[in-house]
């Protein structure tokens, strides 16, 4: 499949589900219609986003979309491997027409944006509080705005000698704790997660070869290792992929003074996912994941807002 975006092996029978729901969780699945989507997910504090178009909805469903539904859950993959690739709040919905017969409704959604923008904390912790205690306070605040608790590593047992006043935006305190504990933090599919700067999410790495979905040639760039593959819901921000380093096109070395160095190649071929963008069209060719990754021991490529 080198360089060509063709599907081989067992990855040929696509699966897609798009559930839209109201605040009580009641909703409908639009997966039988044509769906075109693009989701952007990253290891950054700001919410992930999705643009989803659904074609030829009934007028009654369009009306409900604009009046009732507040949440969208998109699952995609193949029948042997399908899962959630975006879970978020509907921010807007607009309608349009592609031609004389086909209409569409476009959904713009954000992942846990209410938690990010509106979660506040107002409490005082006694002397001896740990990073886990302070993260727990933030998690409670995020939960009140609809974001659950995701993976949090062992943050260590360092305690504060004095009491801690926590008053203000929860995201500000999360930023402080992430910096103190050498972690990144983000919202992923409705949950707040933390990952050590030199760590990764638990679970097996996704091995990518041209036989298992790799598309084209991975490329070493100043931004990170760019990788394209067939859509796979197991690809998670903070998770790992496994590459054959021989398959990676290495970056050209710039000898200019002060030039940014390319990212390190991991000696064992394991790379942590910093960004992943899923694109798909249930009636078209697009069904891919595009990633930016770094070697597990290379923290120099973490997003700037995580290193401040």
PDB file of C-alpha atoms in Angstrom:
ATOM      1  CA  UNK A   1       0.000   0.000   0.000  1.00  0.00           C
ATOM      2  CA  UNK A   2       3.098   2.262   0.034  1.00  0.00           C
ATOM      3  CA  UNK A   3       2.021   5.848  -0.562  1.00  0.00           C
ATOM      4  CA  UNK A   4      -1.518   4.917  -1.655  1.00  0.00           C
ATOM      5  CA  UNK A   5      -4.542   5.311   0.568  1.00  0.00           C
ATOM      6  CA  UNK A   6      -6.115   1.897  -0.037  1.00  0.00           C
ATOM      7  CA  UNK A   7      -7.630  -0.347   2.594  1.00  0.00           C
ATOM      8  CA  UNK A   8      -6.319  -3.885   2.898  1.00  0.00           C
ATOM      9  CA  UNK A   9      -6.752  -6.981   5.011  1.00  0.00           C
ATOM     10  CA  UNK A  10      -9.574  -6.951   7.519  1.00  0.00           C
ATOM     11  CA  UNK A  11      -9.830  -3.154   7.484  1.00  0.00           C
ATOM     12  CA  UNK A  12     -12.422  -2.850   4.791  1.00  0.00           C
ATOM     13  CA  UNK A  13     -15.881  -2.899   6.378  1.00  0.00           C
ATOM     14  CA  UNK A  14     -16.389   0.527   7.942  1.00  0.00           C
ATOM     15  CA  UNK A  15     -18.498   1.270  10.997  1.00  0.00           C
ATOM     16  CA  UNK A  16     -19.886   4.645  12.064  1.00  0.00           C
ATOM     17  CA  UNK A  17     -22.354   5.868  14.660  1.00  0.00           C
ATOM     18  CA  UNK A  18     -23.364   9.467  15.353  1.00  0.00           C
ATOM     19  CA  UNK A  19     -25.550   9.923  18.422  1.00  0.00           C
ATOM     20  CA  UNK A  20     -27.015  13.333  19.249  1.00  0.00           C
ATOM     21  CA  UNK A  21     -28.704  13.702  22.612  1.00  0.00           C
ATOM     22  CA  UNK A  22     -30.434  16.217  24.861  1.00  0.00           C
ATOM     23  CA  UNK A  23     -29.409  17.199  28.388  1.00  0.00           C
ATOM     24  CA  UNK A  24     -31.144  14.123  29.845  1.00  0.00           C
ATOM     25  CA  UNK A  25     -29.179  11.754  27.597  1.00  0.00           C
ATOM     26  CA  UNK A  26     -32.079  10.879  25.290  1.00  0.00           C
ATOM     27  CA  UNK A  27     -31.197  11.031  21.640  1.00  0.00           C
ATOM     28  CA  UNK A  28     -31.084   9.464  18.198  1.00  0.00           C
ATOM     29  CA  UNK A  29     -28.440   7.734  16.066  1.00  0.00           C
ATOM     30  CA  UNK A  30     -27.860   9.283  12.647  1.00  0.00           C
ATOM     31  CA  UNK A  31     -25.259   6.735  11.577  1.00  0.00           C
ATOM     32  CA  UNK A  32     -27.282   5.409   8.637  1.00  0.00           C
ATOM     33  CA  UNK A  33     -27.046   8.744   6.824  1.00  0.00           C
ATOM     34  CA  UNK A  34     -24.038  10.158   5.006  1.00  0.00           C
ATOM     35  CA  UNK A  35     -21.667  11.698   7.559  1.00  0.00           C
ATOM     36  CA  UNK A  36     -18.549  13.737   6.824  1.00  0.00           C
ATOM     37  CA  UNK A  37     -16.382  14.628   9.809  1.00  0.00           C
ATOM     38  CA  UNK A  38     -13.124  16.148  10.949  1.00  0.00           C
ATOM     39  CA  UNK A  39     -12.047  15.992  14.588  1.00  0.00           C
ATOM     40  CA  UNK A  40      -8.992  17.723  16.056  1.00  0.00           C
ATOM     41  CA  UNK A  41      -7.561  16.411  19.316  1.00  0.00           C
ATOM     42  CA  UNK A  42      -4.372  17.473  21.050  1.00  0.00           C
ATOM     43  CA  UNK A  43      -2.366  17.293  24.254  1.00  0.00           C
ATOM     44  CA  UNK A  44      -3.297  20.875  25.105  1.00  0.00           C
ATOM     45  CA  UNK A  45      -5.476  22.446  27.751  1.00  0.00           C
ATOM     46  CA  UNK A  46      -7.879  24.079  25.294  1.00  0.00           C
ATOM     47  CA  UNK A  47     -10.857  21.907  24.257  1.00  0.00           C
ATOM     48  CA  UNK A  48     -10.736  19.569  21.272  1.00  0.00           C
ATOM     49  CA  UNK A  49     -13.127  20.282  18.414  1.00  0.00           C
ATOM     50  CA  UNK A  50     -15.155  18.577  15.708  1.00  0.00           C
ATOM     51  CA  UNK A  51     -16.926  19.585  12.514  1.00  0.00           C
ATOM     52  CA  UNK A  52     -19.551  17.087  11.406  1.00  0.00           C
ATOM     53  CA  UNK A  53     -21.918  17.271   8.437  1.00  0.00           C
ATOM     54  CA  UNK A  54     -24.978  15.045   8.223  1.00  0.00           C
ATOM     55  CA  UNK A  55     -26.765  14.845   4.884  1.00  0.00           C
ATOM     56  CA  UNK A  56     -30.460  14.838   3.979  1.00  0.00           C
ATOM     57  CA  UNK A  57     -31.997  14.986   7.440  1.00  0.00           C
ATOM     58  CA  UNK A  58     -35.754  15.351   7.721  1.00  0.00           C
ATOM     59  CA  UNK A  59     -37.096  18.786   8.609  1.00  0.00           C
ATOM     60  CA  UNK A  60     -38.363  17.411  11.914  1.00  0.00           C
ATOM     61  CA  UNK A  61     -34.908  16.135  12.875  1.00  0.00           C
ATOM     62  CA  UNK A  62     -33.266  19.414  11.853  1.00  0.00           C
ATOM     63  CA  UNK A  63     -35.725  21.248  14.085  1.00  0.00           C
ATOM     64  CA  UNK A  64     -34.907  18.968  17.015  1.00  0.00           C
ATOM     65  CA  UNK A  65     -31.196  19.447  16.402  1.00  0.00           C
ATOM     66  CA  UNK A  66     -31.533  23.179  16.808  1.00  0.00           C
ATOM     67  CA  UNK A  67     -33.956  23.072  19.750  1.00  0.00           C
ATOM     68  CA  UNK A  68     -33.198  20.003  21.857  1.00  0.00           C
ATOM     69  CA  UNK A  69     -29.866  18.340  21.291  1.00  0.00           C
ATOM     70  CA  UNK A  70     -26.784  19.498  23.193  1.00  0.00           C
ATOM     71  CA  UNK A  71     -24.330  16.596  22.987  1.00  0.00           C
ATOM     72  CA  UNK A  72     -22.760  14.568  20.193  1.00  0.00           C
ATOM     73  CA  UNK A  73     -20.925  11.231  20.380  1.00  0.00           C
ATOM     74  CA  UNK A  74     -19.136  10.069  17.236  1.00  0.00           C
ATOM     75  CA  UNK A  75     -17.928   6.477  16.917  1.00  0.00           C
ATOM     76  CA  UNK A  76     -16.017   5.251  13.913  1.00  0.00           C
ATOM     77  CA  UNK A  77     -13.618   2.589  12.695  1.00  0.00           C
ATOM     78  CA  UNK A  78     -14.195  -0.829  11.216  1.00  0.00           C
ATOM     79  CA  UNK A  79     -16.577  -3.565  12.293  1.00  0.00           C
ATOM     80  CA  UNK A  80     -13.671  -5.386  13.903  1.00  0.00           C
ATOM     81  CA  UNK A  81     -12.411  -2.232  15.635  1.00  0.00           C
ATOM     82  CA  UNK A  82     -14.823   0.640  16.266  1.00  0.00           C
ATOM     83  CA  UNK A  83     -14.950   3.108  19.134  1.00  0.00           C
ATOM     84  CA  UNK A  84     -15.550   6.683  20.272  1.00  0.00           C
ATOM     85  CA  UNK A  85     -13.400   9.233  18.459  1.00  0.00           C
ATOM     86  CA  UNK A  86     -15.212  12.338  19.738  1.00  0.00           C
ATOM     87  CA  UNK A  87     -17.558  13.143  22.617  1.00  0.00           C
ATOM     88  CA  UNK A  88     -18.493  16.772  23.167  1.00  0.00           C
ATOM     89  CA  UNK A  89     -20.972  19.605  23.462  1.00  0.00           C
ATOM     90  CA  UNK A  90     -22.795  20.960  20.415  1.00  0.00           C
ATOM     91  CA  UNK A  91     -21.854  24.638  20.077  1.00  0.00           C
ATOM     92  CA  UNK A  92     -23.766  25.437  16.893  1.00  0.00           C
ATOM     93  CA  UNK A  93     -25.719  23.836  14.068  1.00  0.00           C
ATOM     94  CA  UNK A  94     -26.378  25.329  10.654  1.00  0.00           C
ATOM     95  CA  UNK A  95     -27.995  24.063   7.496  1.00  0.00           C
ATOM     96  CA  UNK A  96     -27.085  24.346   3.838  1.00  0.00           C
ATOM     97  CA  UNK A  97     -27.534  22.792   0.423  1.00  0.00           C
ATOM     98  CA  UNK A  98     -24.837  20.996  -1.593  1.00  0.00           C
ATOM     99  CA  UNK A  99     -26.794  20.810  -4.842  1.00  0.00           C
ATOM    100  CA  UNK A 100     -30.360  20.664  -6.100  1.00  0.00           C
ATOM    101  CA  UNK A 101     -31.199  17.525  -4.119  1.00  0.00           C
ATOM    102  CA  UNK A 102     -28.766  17.157  -1.205  1.00  0.00           C
ATOM    103  CA  UNK A 103     -28.990  19.191   1.986  1.00  0.00           C
ATOM    104  CA  UNK A 104     -26.732  19.103   5.016  1.00  0.00           C
ATOM    105  CA  UNK A 105     -26.657  20.076   8.652  1.00  0.00           C
ATOM    106  CA  UNK A 106     -23.254  21.051  10.040  1.00  0.00           C
ATOM    107  CA  UNK A 107     -22.494  20.524  13.728  1.00  0.00           C
ATOM    108  CA  UNK A 108     -19.669  22.406  15.431  1.00  0.00           C
ATOM    109  CA  UNK A 109     -18.787  20.756  18.739  1.00  0.00           C
ATOM    110  CA  UNK A 110     -16.224  21.187  21.508  1.00  0.00           C
ATOM    111  CA  UNK A 111     -14.968  18.657  24.040  1.00  0.00           C
ATOM    112  CA  UNK A 112     -15.640  19.674  27.680  1.00  0.00           C
ATOM    113  CA  UNK A 113     -15.631  23.365  26.806  1.00  0.00           C
ATOM    114  CA  UNK A 114     -18.076  24.181  29.613  1.00  0.00           C
ATOM    115  CA  UNK A 115     -15.720  22.600  32.136  1.00  0.00           C
ATOM    116  CA  UNK A 116     -12.752  24.471  30.716  1.00  0.00           C
ATOM    117  CA  UNK A 117     -14.489  27.843  30.512  1.00  0.00           C
ATOM    118  CA  UNK A 118     -16.715  27.852  33.592  1.00  0.00           C
ATOM    119  CA  UNK A 119     -15.461  25.396  36.246  1.00  0.00           C
ATOM    120  CA  UNK A 120     -14.348  27.265  39.370  1.00  0.00           C
ATOM    121  CA  UNK A 121     -13.023  26.205  42.771  1.00  0.00           C
ATOM    122  CA  UNK A 122     -13.594  27.802  46.147  1.00  0.00           C
ATOM    123  CA  UNK A 123     -12.122  25.891  49.064  1.00  0.00           C
ATOM    124  CA  UNK A 124      -9.242  25.782  51.534  1.00  0.00           C
ATOM    125  CA  UNK A 125      -7.161  22.669  52.060  1.00  0.00           C
ATOM    126  CA  UNK A 126      -5.451  22.055  55.382  1.00  0.00           C
ATOM    127  CA  UNK A 127      -1.674  21.821  55.701  1.00  0.00           C
ATOM    128  CA  UNK A 128      -0.295  18.586  54.287  1.00  0.00           C
ATOM    129  CA  UNK A 129      -2.314  18.524  51.052  1.00  0.00           C
ATOM    130  CA  UNK A 130      -0.831  16.533  48.176  1.00  0.00           C
ATOM    131  CA  UNK A 131      -0.948  17.162  44.408  1.00  0.00           C
ATOM    132  CA  UNK A 132      -3.588  14.437  44.163  1.00  0.00           C
ATOM    133  CA  UNK A 133      -5.724  16.317  46.720  1.00  0.00           C
ATOM    134  CA  UNK A 134      -5.556  19.534  44.700  1.00  0.00           C
ATOM    135  CA  UNK A 135      -6.209  17.773  41.401  1.00  0.00           C
ATOM    136  CA  UNK A 136      -9.185  16.081  43.067  1.00  0.00           C
ATOM    137  CA  UNK A 137     -10.665  19.478  43.942  1.00  0.00           C
ATOM    138  CA  UNK A 138     -10.381  20.519  40.298  1.00  0.00           C
ATOM    139  CA  UNK A 139     -11.893  17.244  39.121  1.00  0.00           C
ATOM    140  CA  UNK A 140     -14.938  17.785  41.308  1.00  0.00           C
ATOM    141  CA  UNK A 141     -15.399  21.207  39.750  1.00  0.00           C
ATOM    142  CA  UNK A 142     -15.002  19.842  36.232  1.00  0.00           C
ATOM    143  CA  UNK A 143     -17.514  17.086  37.008  1.00  0.00           C
ATOM    144  CA  UNK A 144     -20.091  19.693  38.010  1.00  0.00           C
ATOM    145  CA  UNK A 145     -19.758  21.069  34.462  1.00  0.00           C
ATOM    146  CA  UNK A 146     -20.074  17.690  32.787  1.00  0.00           C
ATOM    147  CA  UNK A 147     -16.470  16.462  32.503  1.00  0.00           C
ATOM    148  CA  UNK A 148     -15.562  13.157  34.130  1.00  0.00           C
ATOM    149  CA  UNK A 149     -12.282  11.868  35.539  1.00  0.00           C
ATOM    150  CA  UNK A 150      -9.839  10.212  33.160  1.00  0.00           C
ATOM    151  CA  UNK A 151      -6.359   8.795  33.635  1.00  0.00           C
ATOM    152  CA  UNK A 152      -4.239  10.470  36.332  1.00  0.00           C
ATOM    153  CA  UNK A 153      -0.775   9.011  37.086  1.00  0.00           C
ATOM    154  CA  UNK A 154       0.878   8.811  40.478  1.00  0.00           C
ATOM    155  CA  UNK A 155       1.592  12.471  41.192  1.00  0.00           C
ATOM    156  CA  UNK A 156       3.937  11.878  44.105  1.00  0.00           C
ATOM    157  CA  UNK A 157       3.499  12.507  47.789  1.00  0.00           C
ATOM    158  CA  UNK A 158       4.984  15.962  48.188  1.00  0.00           C
ATOM    159  CA  UNK A 159       2.913  17.838  50.785  1.00  0.00           C
ATOM    160  CA  UNK A 160       2.455  21.536  51.457  1.00  0.00           C
ATOM    161  CA  UNK A 161       3.584  22.764  54.902  1.00  0.00           C
ATOM    162  CA  UNK A 162       0.746  25.283  55.030  1.00  0.00           C
ATOM    163  CA  UNK A 163      -2.907  25.386  54.111  1.00  0.00           C
ATOM    164  CA  UNK A 164      -3.823  26.011  50.485  1.00  0.00           C
ATOM    165  CA  UNK A 165      -6.512  28.473  49.404  1.00  0.00           C
ATOM    166  CA  UNK A 166      -8.032  27.461  46.075  1.00  0.00           C
ATOM    167  CA  UNK A 167     -10.230  30.200  44.668  1.00  0.00           C
ATOM    168  CA  UNK A 168     -10.659  30.900  40.967  1.00  0.00           C
ATOM    169  CA  UNK A 169     -10.723  29.044  37.671  1.00  0.00           C
ATOM    170  CA  UNK A 170     -10.132  25.315  38.000  1.00  0.00           C
ATOM    171  CA  UNK A 171      -8.027  25.309  34.828  1.00  0.00           C
ATOM    172  CA  UNK A 172      -5.552  27.730  36.443  1.00  0.00           C
ATOM    173  CA  UNK A 173      -4.962  25.369  39.373  1.00  0.00           C
ATOM    174  CA  UNK A 174      -4.693  22.403  37.005  1.00  0.00           C
ATOM    175  CA  UNK A 175      -2.023  24.277  35.064  1.00  0.00           C
ATOM    176  CA  UNK A 176      -0.096  24.858  38.298  1.00  0.00           C
ATOM    177  CA  UNK A 177      -0.329  21.224  39.390  1.00  0.00           C
ATOM    178  CA  UNK A 178       0.655  19.946  35.949  1.00  0.00           C
ATOM    179  CA  UNK A 179       3.771  22.113  36.005  1.00  0.00           C
ATOM    180  CA  UNK A 180       4.657  21.074  39.550  1.00  0.00           C
ATOM    181  CA  UNK A 181       4.280  17.366  38.814  1.00  0.00           C
ATOM    182  CA  UNK A 182       5.860  17.430  35.327  1.00  0.00           C
ATOM    183  CA  UNK A 183       2.639  16.446  33.549  1.00  0.00           C
ATOM    184  CA  UNK A 184       0.483  17.601  30.693  1.00  0.00           C
ATOM    185  CA  UNK A 185      -3.284  17.783  31.133  1.00  0.00           C
ATOM    186  CA  UNK A 186      -6.180  17.927  28.719  1.00  0.00           C
ATOM    187  CA  UNK A 187      -9.801  16.989  28.148  1.00  0.00           C
ATOM    188  CA  UNK A 188     -10.304  13.913  25.984  1.00  0.00           C
ATOM    189  CA  UNK A 189     -13.808  12.699  25.076  1.00  0.00           C
ATOM    190  CA  UNK A 190     -15.431  14.345  28.061  1.00  0.00           C
ATOM    191  CA  UNK A 191     -12.805  13.379  30.643  1.00  0.00           C
ATOM    192  CA  UNK A 192      -9.896  15.229  32.218  1.00  0.00           C
ATOM    193  CA  UNK A 193      -6.636  13.319  31.913  1.00  0.00           C
ATOM    194  CA  UNK A 194      -3.037  13.857  32.998  1.00  0.00           C
ATOM    195  CA  UNK A 195       0.049  12.245  31.488  1.00  0.00           C
ATOM    196  CA  UNK A 196       3.632  12.464  32.695  1.00  0.00           C
ATOM    197  CA  UNK A 197       5.820  14.486  30.310  1.00  0.00           C
ATOM    198  CA  UNK A 198       8.024  11.440  29.734  1.00  0.00           C
ATOM    199  CA  UNK A 199       5.162   8.942  30.116  1.00  0.00           C
ATOM    200  CA  UNK A 200       2.083   7.713  28.281  1.00  0.00           C
ATOM    201  CA  UNK A 201      -1.392   6.311  28.841  1.00  0.00           C
ATOM    202  CA  UNK A 202      -1.647   2.704  30.004  1.00  0.00           C
ATOM    203  CA  UNK A 203      -2.374   0.089  27.367  1.00  0.00           C
ATOM    204  CA  UNK A 204      -0.607  -1.493  24.424  1.00  0.00           C
ATOM    205  CA  UNK A 205       0.987   0.576  21.705  1.00  0.00           C
ATOM    206  CA  UNK A 206      -0.722   0.513  18.295  1.00  0.00           C
ATOM    207  CA  UNK A 207       1.755  -1.121  15.907  1.00  0.00           C
ATOM    208  CA  UNK A 208       1.622   0.589  12.513  1.00  0.00           C
ATOM    209  CA  UNK A 209       2.986  -0.995   9.352  1.00  0.00           C
ATOM    210  CA  UNK A 210       1.689  -0.932   5.797  1.00  0.00           C
ATOM    211  CA  UNK A 211      -0.011  -4.247   6.591  1.00  0.00           C
ATOM    212  CA  UNK A 212      -1.827  -2.814   9.633  1.00  0.00           C
ATOM    213  CA  UNK A 213      -2.986   0.511   8.207  1.00  0.00           C
ATOM    214  CA  UNK A 214       0.029   2.781   7.807  1.00  0.00           C
ATOM    215  CA  UNK A 215      -0.428   5.133   4.841  1.00  0.00           C
ATOM    216  CA  UNK A 216       2.529   6.622   3.028  1.00  0.00           C
ATOM    217  CA  UNK A 217       5.815   7.347   4.781  1.00  0.00           C
ATOM    218  CA  UNK A 218       6.126   8.752   8.324  1.00  0.00           C
ATOM    219  CA  UNK A 219       8.158  11.955   8.291  1.00  0.00           C
ATOM    220  CA  UNK A 220      10.440  13.535  10.869  1.00  0.00           C
ATOM    221  CA  UNK A 221       9.654  17.259  10.969  1.00  0.00           C
ATOM    222  CA  UNK A 222      10.435  20.116  13.338  1.00  0.00           C
ATOM    223  CA  UNK A 223       6.900  19.751  14.732  1.00  0.00           C
ATOM    224  CA  UNK A 224       7.266  16.037  15.457  1.00  0.00           C
ATOM    225  CA  UNK A 225       6.927  12.706  13.663  1.00  0.00           C
ATOM    226  CA  UNK A 226       4.063  13.021  11.172  1.00  0.00           C
ATOM    227  CA  UNK A 227       2.152   9.788  10.641  1.00  0.00           C
ATOM    228  CA  UNK A 228      -0.916   8.956   8.541  1.00  0.00           C
ATOM    229  CA  UNK A 229      -2.870   5.715   8.833  1.00  0.00           C
ATOM    230  CA  UNK A 230      -6.323   4.270   8.362  1.00  0.00           C
ATOM    231  CA  UNK A 231      -8.823   5.449  10.960  1.00  0.00           C
ATOM    232  CA  UNK A 232      -8.279   3.603  14.236  1.00  0.00           C
ATOM    233  CA  UNK A 233     -10.162   4.587  17.434  1.00  0.00           C
ATOM    234  CA  UNK A 234      -7.371   3.082  19.553  1.00  0.00           C
ATOM    235  CA  UNK A 235      -5.215   6.081  18.656  1.00  0.00           C
ATOM    236  CA  UNK A 236      -5.502   8.340  21.702  1.00  0.00           C
ATOM    237  CA  UNK A 237      -3.790  11.548  22.675  1.00  0.00           C
ATOM    238  CA  UNK A 238      -1.175  10.488  25.217  1.00  0.00           C
ATOM    239  CA  UNK A 239      -1.185   6.916  23.943  1.00  0.00           C
ATOM    240  CA  UNK A 240       1.590   5.174  22.011  1.00  0.00           C
ATOM    241  CA  UNK A 241       2.242   3.923  18.525  1.00  0.00           C
ATOM    242  CA  UNK A 242       5.015   1.562  17.417  1.00  0.00           C
ATOM    243  CA  UNK A 243       6.896   2.293  14.183  1.00  0.00           C
ATOM    244  CA  UNK A 244       9.793   0.712  12.370  1.00  0.00           C
ATOM    245  CA  UNK A 245      12.320   3.554  12.505  1.00  0.00           C
ATOM    246  CA  UNK A 246      13.616   2.487   9.105  1.00  0.00           C
ATOM    247  CA  UNK A 247      10.263   3.531   7.637  1.00  0.00           C
ATOM    248  CA  UNK A 248      10.595   7.144   8.889  1.00  0.00           C
ATOM    249  CA  UNK A 249      11.896   9.754   6.464  1.00  0.00           C
ATOM    250  CA  UNK A 250      14.449  11.678   8.507  1.00  0.00           C
ATOM    251  CA  UNK A 251      14.528  15.460   8.616  1.00  0.00           C
ATOM    252  CA  UNK A 252      17.210  17.418   6.827  1.00  0.00           C
ATOM    253  CA  UNK A 253      19.659  18.936   9.304  1.00  0.00           C
ATOM    254  CA  UNK A 254      19.754  22.741   9.297  1.00  0.00           C
ATOM    255  CA  UNK A 255      23.221  24.016  10.196  1.00  0.00           C
ATOM    256  CA  UNK A 256      22.129  27.617  10.739  1.00  0.00           C
ATOM    257  CA  UNK A 257      22.825  29.084  14.169  1.00  0.00           C
ATOM    258  CA  UNK A 258      19.740  28.831  16.380  1.00  0.00           C
ATOM    259  CA  UNK A 259      17.828  26.588  13.974  1.00  0.00           C
ATOM    260  CA  UNK A 260      15.252  24.357  15.626  1.00  0.00           C
ATOM    261  CA  UNK A 261      16.483  20.799  15.918  1.00  0.00           C
ATOM    262  CA  UNK A 262      14.294  17.952  14.665  1.00  0.00           C
ATOM    263  CA  UNK A 263      12.620  15.697  17.248  1.00  0.00           C
ATOM    264  CA  UNK A 264      14.479  12.711  18.585  1.00  0.00           C
ATOM    265  CA  UNK A 265      13.898   9.256  17.165  1.00  0.00           C
ATOM    266  CA  UNK A 266      12.994   6.753  19.858  1.00  0.00           C
ATOM    267  CA  UNK A 267      15.557   3.953  19.908  1.00  0.00           C
ATOM    268  CA  UNK A 268      12.830   1.297  20.296  1.00  0.00           C
ATOM    269  CA  UNK A 269      10.395   2.859  17.828  1.00  0.00           C
ATOM    270  CA  UNK A 270       7.767   3.903  20.405  1.00  0.00           C
ATOM    271  CA  UNK A 271       6.142   7.304  19.975  1.00  0.00           C
ATOM    272  CA  UNK A 272       3.645   9.243  22.069  1.00  0.00           C
ATOM    273  CA  UNK A 273       0.709  10.874  20.278  1.00  0.00           C
ATOM    274  CA  UNK A 274       0.560  14.650  20.767  1.00  0.00           C
ATOM    275  CA  UNK A 275      -2.112  15.381  18.169  1.00  0.00           C
ATOM    276  CA  UNK A 276      -4.499  13.251  16.163  1.00  0.00           C
ATOM    277  CA  UNK A 277      -6.981  14.382  13.539  1.00  0.00           C
ATOM    278  CA  UNK A 278      -9.632  11.951  12.339  1.00  0.00           C
ATOM    279  CA  UNK A 279     -11.255  12.607   8.959  1.00  0.00           C
ATOM    280  CA  UNK A 280     -13.973  10.530   7.386  1.00  0.00           C
ATOM    281  CA  UNK A 281     -16.772  10.367   4.828  1.00  0.00           C
ATOM    282  CA  UNK A 282     -19.136   7.419   5.077  1.00  0.00           C
ATOM    283  CA  UNK A 283     -19.930   7.726   1.350  1.00  0.00           C
ATOM    284  CA  UNK A 284     -16.477   8.816   0.193  1.00  0.00           C
ATOM    285  CA  UNK A 285     -12.806   7.856   0.353  1.00  0.00           C
ATOM    286  CA  UNK A 286     -11.630   9.701   3.470  1.00  0.00           C
ATOM    287  CA  UNK A 287     -11.184   7.423   6.486  1.00  0.00           C
ATOM    288  CA  UNK A 288      -7.869   8.405   8.029  1.00  0.00           C
ATOM    289  CA  UNK A 289      -5.971   9.475  11.115  1.00  0.00           C
ATOM    290  CA  UNK A 290      -3.188  12.042  10.881  1.00  0.00           C
ATOM    291  CA  UNK A 291      -0.872  12.316  13.887  1.00  0.00           C
ATOM    292  CA  UNK A 292       2.000  14.298  15.336  1.00  0.00           C
ATOM    293  CA  UNK A 293       4.091  12.185  17.713  1.00  0.00           C
ATOM    294  CA  UNK A 294       7.289  12.423  19.761  1.00  0.00           C
ATOM    295  CA  UNK A 295       9.703   9.859  21.140  1.00  0.00           C
ATOM    296  CA  UNK A 296       8.830   8.788  24.659  1.00  0.00           C
ATOM    297  CA  UNK A 297      11.922  10.448  26.131  1.00  0.00           C
ATOM    298  CA  UNK A 298      11.598  13.667  24.108  1.00  0.00           C
ATOM    299  CA  UNK A 299       9.703  16.305  26.121  1.00  0.00           C
ATOM    300  CA  UNK A 300      11.036  19.211  24.057  1.00  0.00           C
ATOM    301  CA  UNK A 301       8.097  18.952  21.635  1.00  0.00           C
ATOM    302  CA  UNK A 302       5.313  19.224  24.177  1.00  0.00           C
ATOM    303  CA  UNK A 303       2.860  22.069  23.431  1.00  0.00           C
ATOM    304  CA  UNK A 304       4.064  25.400  24.789  1.00  0.00           C
ATOM    305  CA  UNK A 305       1.075  25.899  27.072  1.00  0.00           C
ATOM    306  CA  UNK A 306       1.999  22.668  28.882  1.00  0.00           C
ATOM    307  CA  UNK A 307       5.582  23.742  29.531  1.00  0.00           C
ATOM    308  CA  UNK A 308       4.894  27.170  31.039  1.00  0.00           C
TER     309      UNK A 308
END
